[in-house]
Coordinates of C-alpha atoms in Angstrom, one line a residue:
Chain A
X14 CA 32.8 -198.3 -15.0
X15 CA 35.3 -195.8 -17.3
X16 CA 36.0 -192.3 -17.2
X17 CA 33.8 -191.7 -21.0
X18 CA 31.1 -193.8 -20.2
X19 CA 30.7 -191.6 -17.3
X20 CA 30.8 -189.1 -18.9
X21 CA 28.3 -190.0 -21.4
X22 CA 25.9 -191.0 -18.7
X23 CA 25.2 -187.5 -17.3
X24 CA 25.7 -185.8 -20.1
X25 CA 22.2 -188.4 -21.5
X26 CA 20.6 -187.4 -18.3
X27 CA 21.6 -183.5 -18.6
X28 CA 20.2 -183.6 -21.5
X29 CA 17.0 -185.0 -20.4
X30 CA 16.4 -182.9 -17.8
X31 CA 17.5 -179.7 -20.2
X32 CA 14.9 -181.3 -22.5
X33 CA 12.1 -181.8 -19.6
X34 CA 12.4 -177.9 -18.5
X35 CA 11.9 -177.2 -22.3
X36 CA 8.8 -179.0 -22.7
X37 CA 7.3 -178.3 -20.0
X38 CA 8.0 -173.9 -20.0
X39 CA 6.5 -174.6 -23.5
X40 CA 3.4 -176.7 -22.6
X41 CA 2.4 -173.5 -20.1
X42 CA 2.4 -171.2 -23.4
X43 CA 0.4 -173.4 -24.7
X44 CA 2.1 -173.9 -28.0
X45 CA 1.4 -176.9 -30.0
X46 CA 3.0 -180.4 -30.0
X47 CA 5.3 -179.4 -32.5
X48 CA 6.7 -176.0 -30.4
X49 CA 6.5 -177.7 -27.7
X50 CA 9.6 -180.6 -29.4
X51 CA 11.0 -178.0 -30.8
X52 CA 11.1 -176.0 -27.4
X53 CA 12.8 -178.9 -26.0
X54 CA 14.9 -179.8 -29.0
X55 CA 16.7 -175.8 -28.8
X56 CA 16.9 -176.1 -24.7
X57 CA 18.9 -179.1 -24.4
X58 CA 21.0 -178.2 -27.6
X59 CA 21.2 -174.0 -27.8
X60 CA 24.3 -173.5 -25.5
X61 CA 26.2 -176.2 -26.7
X62 CA 24.8 -175.1 -30.8
X63 CA 26.1 -171.3 -30.1
X64 CA 29.5 -172.9 -28.6
X65 CA 30.3 -174.7 -31.9
X66 CA 29.3 -171.6 -34.5
X67 CA 31.1 -169.3 -31.7
X68 CA 34.7 -171.7 -31.6
X69 CA 33.6 -172.9 -35.5
X70 CA 33.0 -176.5 -34.5
X71 CA 30.7 -177.1 -37.5
X72 CA 28.5 -179.2 -38.6
X73 CA 27.8 -178.9 -34.4
X74 CA 27.9 -181.9 -32.6
X75 CA 24.3 -182.5 -32.6
X76 CA 24.6 -183.3 -36.1
X77 CA 27.4 -185.8 -35.8
X78 CA 25.1 -188.0 -34.1
X79 CA 21.6 -189.9 -33.6
X80 CA 21.7 -189.7 -30.2
X81 CA 20.9 -186.7 -29.1
X82 CA 18.2 -186.0 -31.6
X83 CA 16.6 -189.1 -30.3
X84 CA 16.8 -189.4 -26.7
X85 CA 15.3 -185.1 -26.6
X86 CA 12.0 -186.5 -29.3
X87 CA 11.4 -189.8 -26.9
X88 CA 12.0 -187.6 -24.2
X89 CA 9.9 -184.9 -25.6
X90 CA 6.5 -187.3 -26.6
X91 CA 7.2 -189.2 -23.2
X92 CA 6.8 -186.0 -21.1
X93 CA 3.5 -184.8 -23.0
X94 CA 2.1 -187.6 -22.7
X95 CA 2.7 -188.6 -18.7
X96 CA 2.8 -184.8 -17.9
X97 CA 1.4 -185.2 -14.8
X98 CA 4.2 -188.2 -13.7
X99 CA 6.9 -185.8 -14.6
X100 CA 5.5 -183.3 -12.9
X101 CA 5.5 -185.0 -9.9
X102 CA 9.7 -186.4 -10.2
X103 CA 10.3 -182.3 -9.8
X104 CA 13.1 -183.1 -7.3
X105 CA 14.8 -185.6 -9.0
X106 CA 14.4 -182.8 -12.4
X107 CA 16.3 -180.5 -10.4
X108 CA 19.1 -182.7 -10.0
X109 CA 19.3 -184.0 -13.2
X110 CA 19.5 -180.5 -14.2
X111 CA 22.1 -179.5 -12.0
X112 CA 24.4 -182.0 -12.7
X113 CA 23.3 -181.2 -16.7
X114 CA 24.9 -177.5 -16.1
X115 CA 28.4 -179.0 -14.1
X116 CA 28.9 -181.0 -16.9
X117 CA 27.7 -179.1 -19.7
X118 CA 30.3 -176.4 -19.0
X119 CA 33.2 -179.0 -18.0
X120 CA 32.1 -179.8 -21.9
X121 CA 32.0 -176.8 -22.9
X122 CA 35.9 -175.6 -21.1
X123 CA 37.5 -178.4 -23.2
X124 CA 35.6 -177.6 -26.9
X125 CA 38.2 -174.1 -25.4
X126 CA 40.4 -176.3 -24.4
X127 CA 41.1 -178.0 -27.4
X128 CA 41.0 -174.5 -29.7
X129 CA 43.7 -173.4 -27.5
X130 CA 41.7 -170.6 -26.4
X131 CA 43.1 -168.9 -23.3
X132 CA 41.6 -169.8 -19.9
X133 CA 39.2 -166.9 -18.7
X134 CA 37.7 -167.3 -22.5
X135 CA 37.2 -171.1 -21.5
X136 CA 35.1 -170.3 -18.4
X137 CA 33.3 -167.9 -21.0
X138 CA 32.7 -171.0 -23.3
X139 CA 31.5 -173.4 -20.4
X140 CA 28.9 -171.1 -19.3
X141 CA 27.8 -169.9 -22.5
X142 CA 27.3 -173.9 -23.0
X143 CA 25.9 -174.5 -19.3
X144 CA 23.9 -171.6 -20.1
X145 CA 22.7 -170.7 -23.1
X146 CA 20.1 -173.0 -23.6
X147 CA 17.8 -171.6 -21.6
X148 CA 18.4 -168.8 -23.0
X149 CA 16.9 -169.5 -26.9
X150 CA 14.1 -170.8 -25.0
X151 CA 13.0 -167.8 -23.0
X152 CA 14.1 -165.5 -26.2
X153 CA 11.7 -168.3 -28.7
X154 CA 8.4 -168.2 -25.5
X155 CA 9.3 -164.3 -25.5
X156 CA 10.2 -163.8 -22.3
X157 CA 13.2 -161.7 -20.6
X158 CA 15.9 -164.8 -20.6
X159 CA 15.6 -166.5 -16.6
X160 CA 19.2 -166.4 -16.2
X161 CA 19.3 -162.8 -16.0
X162 CA 16.0 -161.8 -13.9
X163 CA 15.3 -164.4 -11.3
X164 CA 17.9 -163.4 -9.6
X165 CA 19.2 -167.2 -8.8
X166 CA 22.6 -168.7 -8.8
X167 CA 23.1 -170.0 -12.3
X168 CA 25.6 -168.7 -14.5
X169 CA 27.5 -167.6 -11.4
X170 CA 27.5 -171.5 -10.2
X171 CA 29.3 -172.3 -13.6
X172 CA 31.7 -169.5 -13.8
X173 CA 33.2 -170.0 -9.4
X174 CA 33.2 -174.5 -11.0
X175 CA 34.9 -172.7 -14.3
X176 CA 37.9 -170.9 -12.0
X177 CA 38.0 -173.8 -9.5
X178 CA 38.5 -175.8 -12.6
X179 CA 41.7 -174.1 -13.9
X180 CA 43.2 -173.8 -9.9
X181 CA 43.0 -177.1 -9.7
X182 CA 44.6 -178.0 -12.5
X183 CA 47.9 -176.9 -11.1
X184 CA 48.0 -179.4 -8.6
X185 CA 45.9 -182.3 -10.7
X186 CA 45.6 -184.1 -13.2
X187 CA 43.2 -183.3 -15.8
X188 CA 40.0 -185.8 -15.2
X189 CA 39.8 -185.1 -11.3
X190 CA 39.9 -181.6 -11.9
X191 CA 36.6 -181.7 -13.9
X192 CA 34.7 -184.3 -11.8
X193 CA 35.8 -181.5 -8.9
X194 CA 34.6 -178.2 -11.4
X195 CA 31.6 -180.9 -11.8
X196 CA 31.2 -181.9 -8.4
X197 CA 31.5 -177.5 -7.4
X198 CA 28.9 -176.2 -10.1
X199 CA 25.9 -178.7 -8.9
X200 CA 26.6 -177.8 -4.5
X201 CA 26.6 -174.4 -5.7
X202 CA 23.7 -174.3 -7.6
X203 CA 21.8 -176.7 -5.2
X204 CA 22.9 -175.6 -2.5
X205 CA 22.1 -171.7 -3.8
X206 CA 18.6 -173.3 -4.9
X207 CA 18.0 -174.7 -0.8
X208 CA 18.8 -171.0 1.0
X209 CA 17.2 -169.3 -1.4
X210 CA 21.1 -167.0 -2.2
X211 CA 20.4 -164.6 -4.6
X212 CA 22.5 -161.7 -6.8
X213 CA 22.0 -158.2 -5.6
X214 CA 19.5 -156.2 -7.6
X215 CA 21.6 -152.7 -8.9
Chain B
X2 CA 13.6 -175.5 -69.5
X3 CA 16.3 -176.6 -67.7
X4 CA 16.0 -178.1 -64.9
X5 CA 18.3 -175.9 -62.7
X6 CA 17.0 -172.3 -64.0
X7 CA 13.5 -174.4 -63.3
X8 CA 14.6 -174.5 -59.9
X9 CA 16.2 -170.9 -59.0
X10 CA 12.6 -169.7 -60.5
X11 CA 11.0 -171.3 -58.0
X12 CA 13.8 -170.2 -55.3
X13 CA 13.2 -166.7 -56.4
X14 CA 9.7 -166.8 -56.5
X15 CA 9.9 -168.1 -52.7
X16 CA 12.4 -165.3 -51.7
X17 CA 9.8 -162.7 -52.8
X18 CA 6.8 -164.6 -51.2
X19 CA 9.1 -164.5 -48.0
X20 CA 10.1 -161.0 -48.3
X21 CA 6.3 -159.7 -48.6
X22 CA 5.3 -162.0 -45.7
X23 CA 8.2 -160.0 -43.5
X24 CA 7.3 -156.6 -45.2
X25 CA 3.5 -157.0 -44.2
X26 CA 4.3 -158.4 -40.2
X27 CA 7.2 -155.5 -39.9
X28 CA 4.4 -152.8 -41.3
X29 CA 1.4 -153.9 -39.1
X30 CA 3.9 -153.4 -36.7
X31 CA 5.1 -149.6 -37.5
X32 CA 8.2 -150.2 -37.9
X33 CA 9.9 -147.4 -39.8
X34 CA 11.1 -147.9 -43.9
X35 CA 14.1 -149.6 -43.3
X36 CA 13.0 -151.5 -39.4
X37 CA 10.4 -152.8 -42.6
X38 CA 13.0 -153.8 -45.3
X39 CA 15.5 -155.4 -43.1
X40 CA 12.6 -157.6 -41.8
X41 CA 12.0 -157.8 -45.1
X42 CA 15.6 -159.4 -45.5
X43 CA 15.5 -161.7 -42.4
X44 CA 12.1 -163.3 -43.1
X45 CA 13.7 -164.4 -46.9
X46 CA 17.1 -165.4 -45.6
X47 CA 16.7 -166.5 -42.0
X48 CA 16.9 -169.9 -42.4
X49 CA 19.0 -170.1 -45.1
X50 CA 21.8 -168.4 -43.3
X51 CA 21.0 -170.5 -39.6
X52 CA 21.4 -173.6 -41.7
X53 CA 24.5 -172.2 -43.3
X54 CA 25.9 -171.4 -40.1
X55 CA 25.2 -174.4 -38.1
X56 CA 26.9 -176.9 -40.7
X57 CA 30.2 -174.2 -41.1
X58 CA 29.1 -173.1 -45.2
X59 CA 31.1 -169.6 -44.7
X60 CA 30.0 -166.5 -46.1
X61 CA 26.7 -167.9 -46.1
X62 CA 25.2 -167.8 -49.6
X63 CA 23.2 -164.9 -49.5
X64 CA 26.4 -163.1 -49.5
X65 CA 28.3 -164.9 -52.8
X66 CA 26.0 -163.0 -54.9
X67 CA 24.1 -159.7 -55.4
X68 CA 21.0 -161.2 -56.9
X69 CA 18.9 -162.2 -53.6
X70 CA 19.6 -158.8 -51.7
X71 CA 18.7 -157.6 -55.0
X72 CA 15.2 -159.0 -55.2
X73 CA 14.9 -158.1 -51.4
X74 CA 15.1 -155.1 -51.7
X75 CA 12.5 -154.8 -55.3
X76 CA 10.4 -156.4 -53.5
X77 CA 10.2 -155.1 -49.9
X78 CA 10.0 -151.3 -51.7
X79 CA 7.5 -152.4 -54.1
X80 CA 5.0 -154.4 -51.5
X81 CA 5.4 -150.8 -49.5
X82 CA 5.0 -148.6 -52.5
X83 CA 2.1 -150.5 -53.6
X84 CA 0.5 -152.3 -50.2
X85 CA -3.2 -152.0 -51.2
X86 CA -2.3 -153.9 -54.3
X87 CA -0.1 -156.4 -52.8
X88 CA -2.6 -156.9 -50.6
X89 CA -5.6 -158.1 -53.1
X90 CA -2.8 -160.8 -54.3
X91 CA -3.4 -162.6 -50.9
X92 CA -4.1 -165.8 -52.3
X93 CA -0.9 -165.7 -55.3
X94 CA 1.5 -164.9 -52.2
X95 CA 0.1 -168.1 -50.2
X96 CA 1.0 -170.0 -53.3
X97 CA 4.2 -168.3 -53.7
X98 CA 4.7 -168.9 -50.2
X99 CA 3.8 -172.3 -49.9
X100 CA 6.0 -173.3 -52.8
X101 CA 9.3 -171.6 -51.3
X102 CA 8.3 -173.7 -48.3
X103 CA 8.7 -176.6 -50.8
X104 CA 11.8 -175.9 -52.9
X105 CA 13.9 -174.5 -49.6
X106 CA 13.5 -177.6 -47.6
X107 CA 15.2 -179.3 -50.6
X108 CA 17.6 -177.4 -50.7
X109 CA 18.0 -177.6 -47.4
X110 CA 18.3 -181.3 -47.4
X111 CA 20.6 -181.3 -51.0
X112 CA 23.3 -179.0 -48.8
X113 CA 23.1 -181.2 -45.6
X114 CA 24.2 -184.1 -48.2
X115 CA 26.5 -182.6 -49.3
X116 CA 27.9 -182.2 -46.3
X117 CA 27.2 -186.0 -45.7
X118 CA 25.4 -185.7 -42.9
X119 CA 22.4 -188.2 -41.9
X120 CA 19.4 -188.6 -43.8
X121 CA 17.0 -187.5 -40.5
X122 CA 19.4 -184.6 -40.1
X123 CA 19.3 -183.4 -43.8
X124 CA 15.3 -183.6 -43.0
X125 CA 16.2 -181.6 -39.9
X126 CA 18.4 -178.8 -41.9
X127 CA 15.4 -178.7 -45.3
X128 CA 12.8 -177.8 -41.5
X129 CA 15.2 -174.9 -40.6
X130 CA 15.4 -173.7 -43.8
X131 CA 12.0 -173.6 -44.6
X132 CA 10.5 -172.5 -41.2
X133 CA 13.2 -170.2 -39.4
X134 CA 12.9 -167.2 -41.5
X135 CA 9.6 -166.4 -40.3
X136 CA 10.9 -167.6 -36.4
X137 CA 14.2 -165.0 -36.6
X138 CA 10.8 -162.3 -38.2
X139 CA 8.6 -163.2 -35.3
X140 CA 11.5 -163.1 -32.8
X141 CA 12.8 -159.6 -33.7
X142 CA 8.8 -158.3 -33.6
X143 CA 8.5 -159.5 -30.2
X144 CA 6.0 -162.4 -30.6
X145 CA 6.3 -166.0 -29.9
X146 CA 7.1 -168.0 -33.3
X147 CA 4.0 -168.6 -35.4
X148 CA 5.4 -171.8 -36.8
X149 CA 5.1 -173.1 -32.5
X150 CA 1.1 -171.2 -31.5
X151 CA -0.1 -171.4 -35.1
X152 CA -1.8 -175.3 -34.8
X153 CA -0.5 -175.1 -38.7
X154 CA 0.7 -177.8 -40.5
X155 CA 3.4 -176.0 -41.5
X156 CA 7.0 -177.9 -40.5
X157 CA 5.2 -180.5 -40.3
X158 CA 5.0 -180.5 -44.2
X159 CA 8.2 -180.0 -44.4
X160 CA 9.1 -183.0 -42.2
X161 CA 6.8 -185.6 -44.7
X162 CA 7.9 -183.9 -47.4
X163 CA 11.3 -184.9 -46.7
X164 CA 11.1 -188.3 -45.5
X165 CA 9.5 -189.3 -48.2
X166 CA 12.1 -187.6 -50.3
X167 CA 14.2 -189.8 -48.6
X168 CA 12.2 -193.3 -49.6
X169 CA 12.0 -191.9 -52.9
X170 CA 15.4 -192.0 -53.1
X171 CA 14.9 -196.0 -52.8
X172 CA 13.5 -196.6 -57.0
X173 CA 13.5 -192.9 -58.8
X174 CA 16.9 -190.7 -59.1
X175 CA 17.5 -187.5 -57.7
X176 CA 16.0 -184.7 -59.7
X177 CA 12.2 -187.0 -59.6
X178 CA 12.5 -187.1 -55.6
X179 CA 13.5 -183.6 -55.3
X180 CA 9.8 -182.4 -57.7
X181 CA 7.8 -185.1 -55.3
X182 CA 9.2 -183.3 -52.5
X183 CA 8.6 -180.1 -53.3
X184 CA 4.9 -180.9 -54.5
X185 CA 4.1 -183.1 -51.2
X186 CA 5.4 -180.3 -48.9
X187 CA 3.1 -177.8 -50.6
X188 CA 0.4 -180.0 -51.7
X189 CA -0.2 -181.0 -47.4
X190 CA 0.2 -177.0 -47.0
X191 CA -2.5 -176.2 -48.7
X192 CA -4.8 -178.2 -48.4
X193 CA -3.9 -178.4 -44.5
X194 CA -5.3 -174.6 -44.5
X195 CA -7.8 -174.8 -47.1
X196 CA -9.1 -177.8 -44.4
X197 CA -8.4 -176.0 -41.5
X198 CA -6.0 -178.9 -40.2
X199 CA -4.6 -178.3 -37.3
X200 CA -2.4 -179.7 -35.0
X201 CA -3.3 -181.1 -30.7
X202 CA -2.6 -178.7 -28.2
X203 CA -0.6 -180.2 -25.3
Chain C
X2 CA 50.4 -141.3 -33.2
X3 CA 50.1 -144.1 -35.5
X4 CA 47.4 -144.8 -37.9
X5 CA 47.0 -148.4 -35.7
X6 CA 46.8 -146.9 -32.0
X7 CA 44.6 -144.3 -32.7
X8 CA 41.9 -147.0 -33.9
X9 CA 42.9 -149.1 -31.1
X10 CA 41.8 -146.4 -28.9
X11 CA 38.6 -145.2 -30.5
X12 CA 37.8 -149.3 -31.4
X13 CA 37.9 -149.2 -27.1
X14 CA 35.7 -146.0 -26.4
X15 CA 33.3 -147.4 -28.8
X16 CA 32.8 -150.7 -26.8
X17 CA 32.6 -148.7 -23.5
X18 CA 29.9 -146.6 -25.2
X19 CA 28.3 -149.3 -26.0
X20 CA 28.4 -151.2 -23.0
X21 CA 27.5 -148.5 -20.5
X22 CA 24.2 -148.6 -23.3
X23 CA 23.7 -152.4 -22.9
X24 CA 23.8 -151.8 -19.0
X25 CA 21.3 -149.0 -18.7
X26 CA 19.2 -151.0 -20.7
X27 CA 19.4 -153.6 -18.5
X28 CA 18.9 -152.1 -15.0
X29 CA 15.9 -150.3 -16.6
X30 CA 14.6 -153.3 -16.4
X31 CA 15.5 -154.2 -13.7
X32 CA 17.9 -157.2 -14.2
X33 CA 20.3 -158.8 -11.4
X34 CA 23.9 -158.1 -11.7
X35 CA 25.1 -160.6 -13.6
X36 CA 22.4 -160.3 -16.3
X37 CA 23.4 -156.5 -16.0
X38 CA 27.1 -157.2 -16.8
X39 CA 25.8 -160.1 -19.8
X40 CA 24.2 -157.2 -20.9
X41 CA 26.5 -155.1 -21.7
X42 CA 29.2 -158.0 -22.5
X43 CA 26.1 -159.0 -26.3
X44 CA 25.6 -154.5 -26.7
X45 CA 29.2 -154.8 -27.3
X46 CA 30.6 -158.1 -28.7
X47 CA 27.2 -158.7 -30.6
X48 CA 27.6 -157.1 -33.6
X49 CA 31.2 -158.2 -34.3
X50 CA 30.1 -161.7 -33.5
X51 CA 27.8 -161.9 -36.1
X52 CA 29.5 -160.4 -38.6
X53 CA 32.7 -162.9 -38.0
X54 CA 29.8 -165.7 -37.9
X55 CA 28.3 -164.7 -40.9
X56 CA 31.3 -165.1 -43.4
X57 CA 33.5 -167.5 -41.0
X58 CA 35.7 -166.4 -38.5
X59 CA 36.6 -168.6 -36.1
X60 CA 36.8 -168.5 -33.0
X61 CA 35.2 -164.7 -33.5
X62 CA 37.2 -161.7 -32.8
X63 CA 36.3 -161.3 -29.2
X64 CA 38.1 -165.0 -27.8
X65 CA 41.3 -164.0 -29.5
X66 CA 42.4 -161.0 -27.2
X67 CA 41.8 -160.5 -23.5
X68 CA 41.6 -157.1 -23.6
X69 CA 37.8 -156.4 -25.7
X70 CA 36.7 -158.7 -22.6
X71 CA 38.2 -156.9 -19.7
X72 CA 36.9 -153.2 -20.7
X73 CA 33.9 -154.4 -20.7
X74 CA 34.1 -156.3 -17.5
X75 CA 35.6 -152.9 -16.5
X76 CA 33.2 -150.4 -17.7
X77 CA 30.0 -152.7 -16.8
X78 CA 31.1 -152.7 -12.6
X79 CA 31.8 -148.8 -12.8
X80 CA 28.8 -148.1 -14.5
X81 CA 26.9 -149.4 -12.5
X82 CA 28.5 -148.7 -8.9
X83 CA 28.5 -144.8 -10.1
X84 CA 25.4 -145.4 -11.5
X85 CA 24.4 -141.4 -11.3
X86 CA 28.0 -140.3 -12.3
X87 CA 27.7 -141.6 -15.4
X88 CA 23.8 -140.9 -16.5
X89 CA 25.2 -137.4 -16.6
X90 CA 28.2 -137.5 -18.7
X91 CA 25.0 -138.4 -21.2
X92 CA 26.2 -135.9 -24.0
X93 CA 29.9 -137.9 -23.9
X94 CA 28.5 -141.0 -24.1
X95 CA 26.2 -139.4 -26.9
X96 CA 29.6 -139.0 -28.7
X97 CA 31.6 -141.8 -27.8
X98 CA 28.5 -144.2 -29.1
X99 CA 28.4 -142.2 -32.4
X100 CA 32.1 -142.4 -33.0
X101 CA 32.1 -146.6 -32.1
X102 CA 28.8 -146.8 -34.2
X103 CA 31.5 -145.3 -37.2
X104 CA 34.0 -147.1 -36.5
X105 CA 32.8 -150.7 -35.7
X106 CA 31.2 -149.9 -39.2
X107 CA 34.6 -149.7 -41.2
X108 CA 36.2 -152.1 -39.0
X109 CA 33.0 -154.6 -40.5
X110 CA 33.5 -153.4 -44.2
X111 CA 37.3 -154.3 -44.0
X112 CA 36.2 -157.3 -42.9
X113 CA 34.0 -158.1 -45.7
X114 CA 37.4 -156.8 -47.8
X115 CA 39.0 -159.1 -46.2
X116 CA 37.0 -162.0 -47.6
X117 CA 36.8 -160.8 -51.1
X118 CA 33.2 -160.1 -50.9
X119 CA 31.6 -157.6 -52.8
X120 CA 31.2 -153.6 -51.8
X121 CA 27.7 -153.9 -50.9
X122 CA 27.9 -157.0 -49.1
X123 CA 30.7 -155.1 -47.6
X124 CA 28.5 -152.4 -46.6
X125 CA 26.1 -154.6 -45.7
X126 CA 28.1 -155.9 -42.9
X127 CA 29.8 -152.5 -42.0
X128 CA 25.7 -152.5 -40.7
X129 CA 25.7 -155.2 -38.9
X130 CA 28.8 -155.1 -37.0
X131 CA 27.6 -151.0 -36.2
X132 CA 23.9 -152.0 -35.4
X133 CA 23.4 -155.8 -34.1
X134 CA 24.7 -155.2 -31.3
X135 CA 22.3 -153.2 -30.3
X136 CA 19.7 -156.0 -31.5
X137 CA 20.8 -158.3 -29.7
X138 CA 20.5 -156.2 -26.5
X139 CA 16.7 -155.7 -27.3
X140 CA 15.4 -159.6 -28.0
X141 CA 17.1 -160.4 -25.1
X142 CA 15.6 -157.7 -22.7
X143 CA 12.0 -158.4 -24.7
X144 CA 11.2 -155.4 -26.8
X145 CA 11.5 -155.0 -30.4
X146 CA 15.1 -153.1 -31.5
X147 CA 15.2 -150.2 -31.1
X148 CA 16.3 -149.2 -34.6
X149 CA 13.5 -151.1 -36.3
X150 CA 11.0 -148.6 -34.3
X151 CA 12.3 -145.4 -33.4
X152 CA 12.8 -143.8 -37.0
X153 CA 15.9 -142.6 -35.8
X154 CA 18.7 -142.5 -38.3
X155 CA 21.2 -145.1 -37.6
X156 CA 21.4 -148.5 -39.5
X157 CA 21.2 -145.5 -42.1
X158 CA 24.2 -143.5 -41.7
X159 CA 25.5 -146.2 -41.7
X160 CA 25.1 -147.4 -44.9
X161 CA 25.4 -143.7 -46.4
X162 CA 28.6 -144.0 -45.0
X163 CA 30.0 -147.3 -46.0
X164 CA 28.6 -145.9 -49.6
X165 CA 30.5 -142.7 -49.5
X166 CA 34.1 -145.2 -48.5
X167 CA 33.4 -147.1 -51.6
X168 CA 33.3 -143.9 -53.9
X169 CA 36.2 -142.2 -52.0
X170 CA 38.5 -145.1 -52.4
X171 CA 37.7 -144.3 -56.5
X172 CA 40.5 -141.1 -55.4
X173 CA 42.3 -141.9 -52.0
X174 CA 44.2 -144.7 -50.3
X175 CA 42.2 -146.5 -48.3
X176 CA 43.0 -145.1 -44.5
X177 CA 41.5 -141.5 -46.3
X178 CA 38.8 -143.3 -47.0
X179 CA 38.4 -145.1 -43.9
X180 CA 38.5 -142.0 -41.7
X181 CA 36.2 -140.2 -43.9
X182 CA 33.9 -142.8 -43.8
X183 CA 34.1 -143.1 -40.0
X184 CA 33.3 -139.2 -39.9
X185 CA 30.3 -139.0 -41.9
X186 CA 28.8 -141.8 -40.2
X187 CA 29.6 -140.3 -36.9
X188 CA 28.1 -136.8 -38.2
X189 CA 25.1 -137.6 -39.6
X190 CA 24.1 -139.5 -35.9
X191 CA 24.9 -136.6 -34.2
X192 CA 23.3 -134.2 -36.7
X193 CA 20.1 -136.0 -37.1
X194 CA 19.7 -136.1 -33.1
X195 CA 20.0 -132.8 -33.0
X196 CA 17.5 -131.7 -35.8
X197 CA 15.4 -134.5 -35.0
X198 CA 16.1 -136.2 -38.5
X199 CA 13.6 -139.1 -39.2
X200 CA 13.1 -141.9 -41.4
X201 CA 9.0 -142.0 -42.9
X202 CA 7.0 -144.4 -41.2
X203 CA 5.7 -146.6 -43.8

C-alpha cells in the first residue's frame, strides 16, 4: 500500500473516532439531532480549522474536499441510530482516537513546515491540530475543556511526539520520522490511560 | 427599486434584528453597558465574520464599511434606552429575524460561490453566516448555543433553503433563485415557530 | 534608549502581566499544569491573534518569533513555582497589566493603519488586541468574560485612548500620539480602579 493511502486511511479513522466522541458528548447533554451532528463535525474538523486559519491556509481544508464532510455526516447518523452498538466499541474507538491524535498532530506539523515556521511553532501547530477539536466541542457544550482539567496525558503526548519527530529528522528521512512520531504519540496516550498517568495539579 | 438596494435594506433589517436579539440576551444576564453593546455587535456580525475568516476574505466585511458598525451601535443604544417599547415589538422583531436569517444565508452562499467552492460547502457557509452570530452570543453568555438545544427549526431552515437555491438554479436565473431561497427559509422558520415544529431529540 | 526597544520592553512587560493573569485564573479553577500554561498563553496572545486573523495577517505574529512563546512559558513556570511570591506583587502586576493594555491597544491600532482601515475600525482593532485575550481566557474557564460583567472601565479606557490617539495626530507626530494614547489608557484604567468607577448597568 502506498504511503499516501495509508495516511489517508488513518486520517479517516481518526476523523471517525473524533466525530463519534463529539456525538456522544452532545447526546449526553441532550442536544437535538442537528446539534449532535454539528458537535460531531466541529470535534472532527475543529483542530485543523483553527490551524489553517492561524497560518492563513484558506479556504480551510474541509471546504476543498467533500470526503471529510461526507464521512462525518455518515458517521454521525450511524452513531445516532446505533448508539448502543457503537458504545460497545469503546476500546476500538479509544484506539482510533489515539491513532487519530498521532496522525492529526503529524499532519499539523507538516503544514507548519510547509509555511517555513520554526520547529517549536510546528510542534505547537501539531498539538493544536490534535487537541483543539475537543476544546471547541467542550466550549460549545459549556464545560471547561477536558484536556485542561482531566489531568490526562493528551496534549503532552503530542508535544513529546513532536519533539521526537524533529530529533529523528537528524538521522532519518521524513516518512520514517513521521511514522515514529505517530507511534510515539499513540503509545504514550494508550500507556498513559492504561497506567493512569496524570499531570501534577498546581 | 433596484435589486441591490432591496438586498441592502433587508440586510440592514436583519442586522438590526440580530443586534436587538444580542442586546436583550445580554440585558437578561445583567451585563454592563459596554457588554450589552458588544453582545449586540457579535450577534450581528459573528456569522459573517467566521465565514470570512474560514474562506480567507480579510479584512472581514464589517471592517471595510462603517455602515454596519454605525447601525449596530445606534440600534444597541436605542434598544437600551427604550427597552420596554422594543420588547413590545416582539412579533415585528421575529419577522426581521426570520428575514435576516434568510438573507444572511443567501449572502453566505454567494460568498462561497465567489470562491468556487462546492455547492454543499456553500450551503454550509450560508448556514454558518445565518446561525453562528447567535452561537457566539450564547458562548459569550456562558450557555449552550440555543440552536443546538431548543430543538427549533432554525439551522434546518437554512439548509433546506440552501438546497432549494441550488435546485432552482437549474431552471431559473440567480436573482430569482436567491429570492426564492430567502422566502423559503423565512417561511419555514415562521411556520415552524407558529406550529411548534421541533427536531427529534436523540 | 531608542523608541523601538522601549516599545518592545513594555510589550514584554504586558505579555508577562497578561500571562500571569491567565495562570492565576487557571489555578483558581484547579487545572492541571498543561492547562495552566495554555491559559497563560491564550491570555497573552489571544487578543493579537484574533486581530491578526480578522485583518488577514497570517501566520499570526506569535508564530514568527520565538521570543513571545519563550517569555510566556518562562513566566508561566515561574508563576506556578513561586505562586505565593508572585501573588504579593499584586500592585506591580496591576501596573504591568494597565501598561500592557495601553500598549497592546496602540499596537493593534497601528496594524489597522498598516491595512488602511478607517480610524474607527482601528480603534476597534486596538480594543480587541487589548481585551480579547482575557475574553478567551474566561470562555475557556467557562465564565462570562470579566470585561462584560465587572462593570469596570477596561475596554472603555482603550476606546477613549484610541480616540485621543486619532485626535492627537492632527497636531502631533505619530510617536508622540502613541505615547499619549498609552499614558491615557493606562491612567484611566488605574484611576478607574482606585476610585472604583463603574459603567452603568442596563
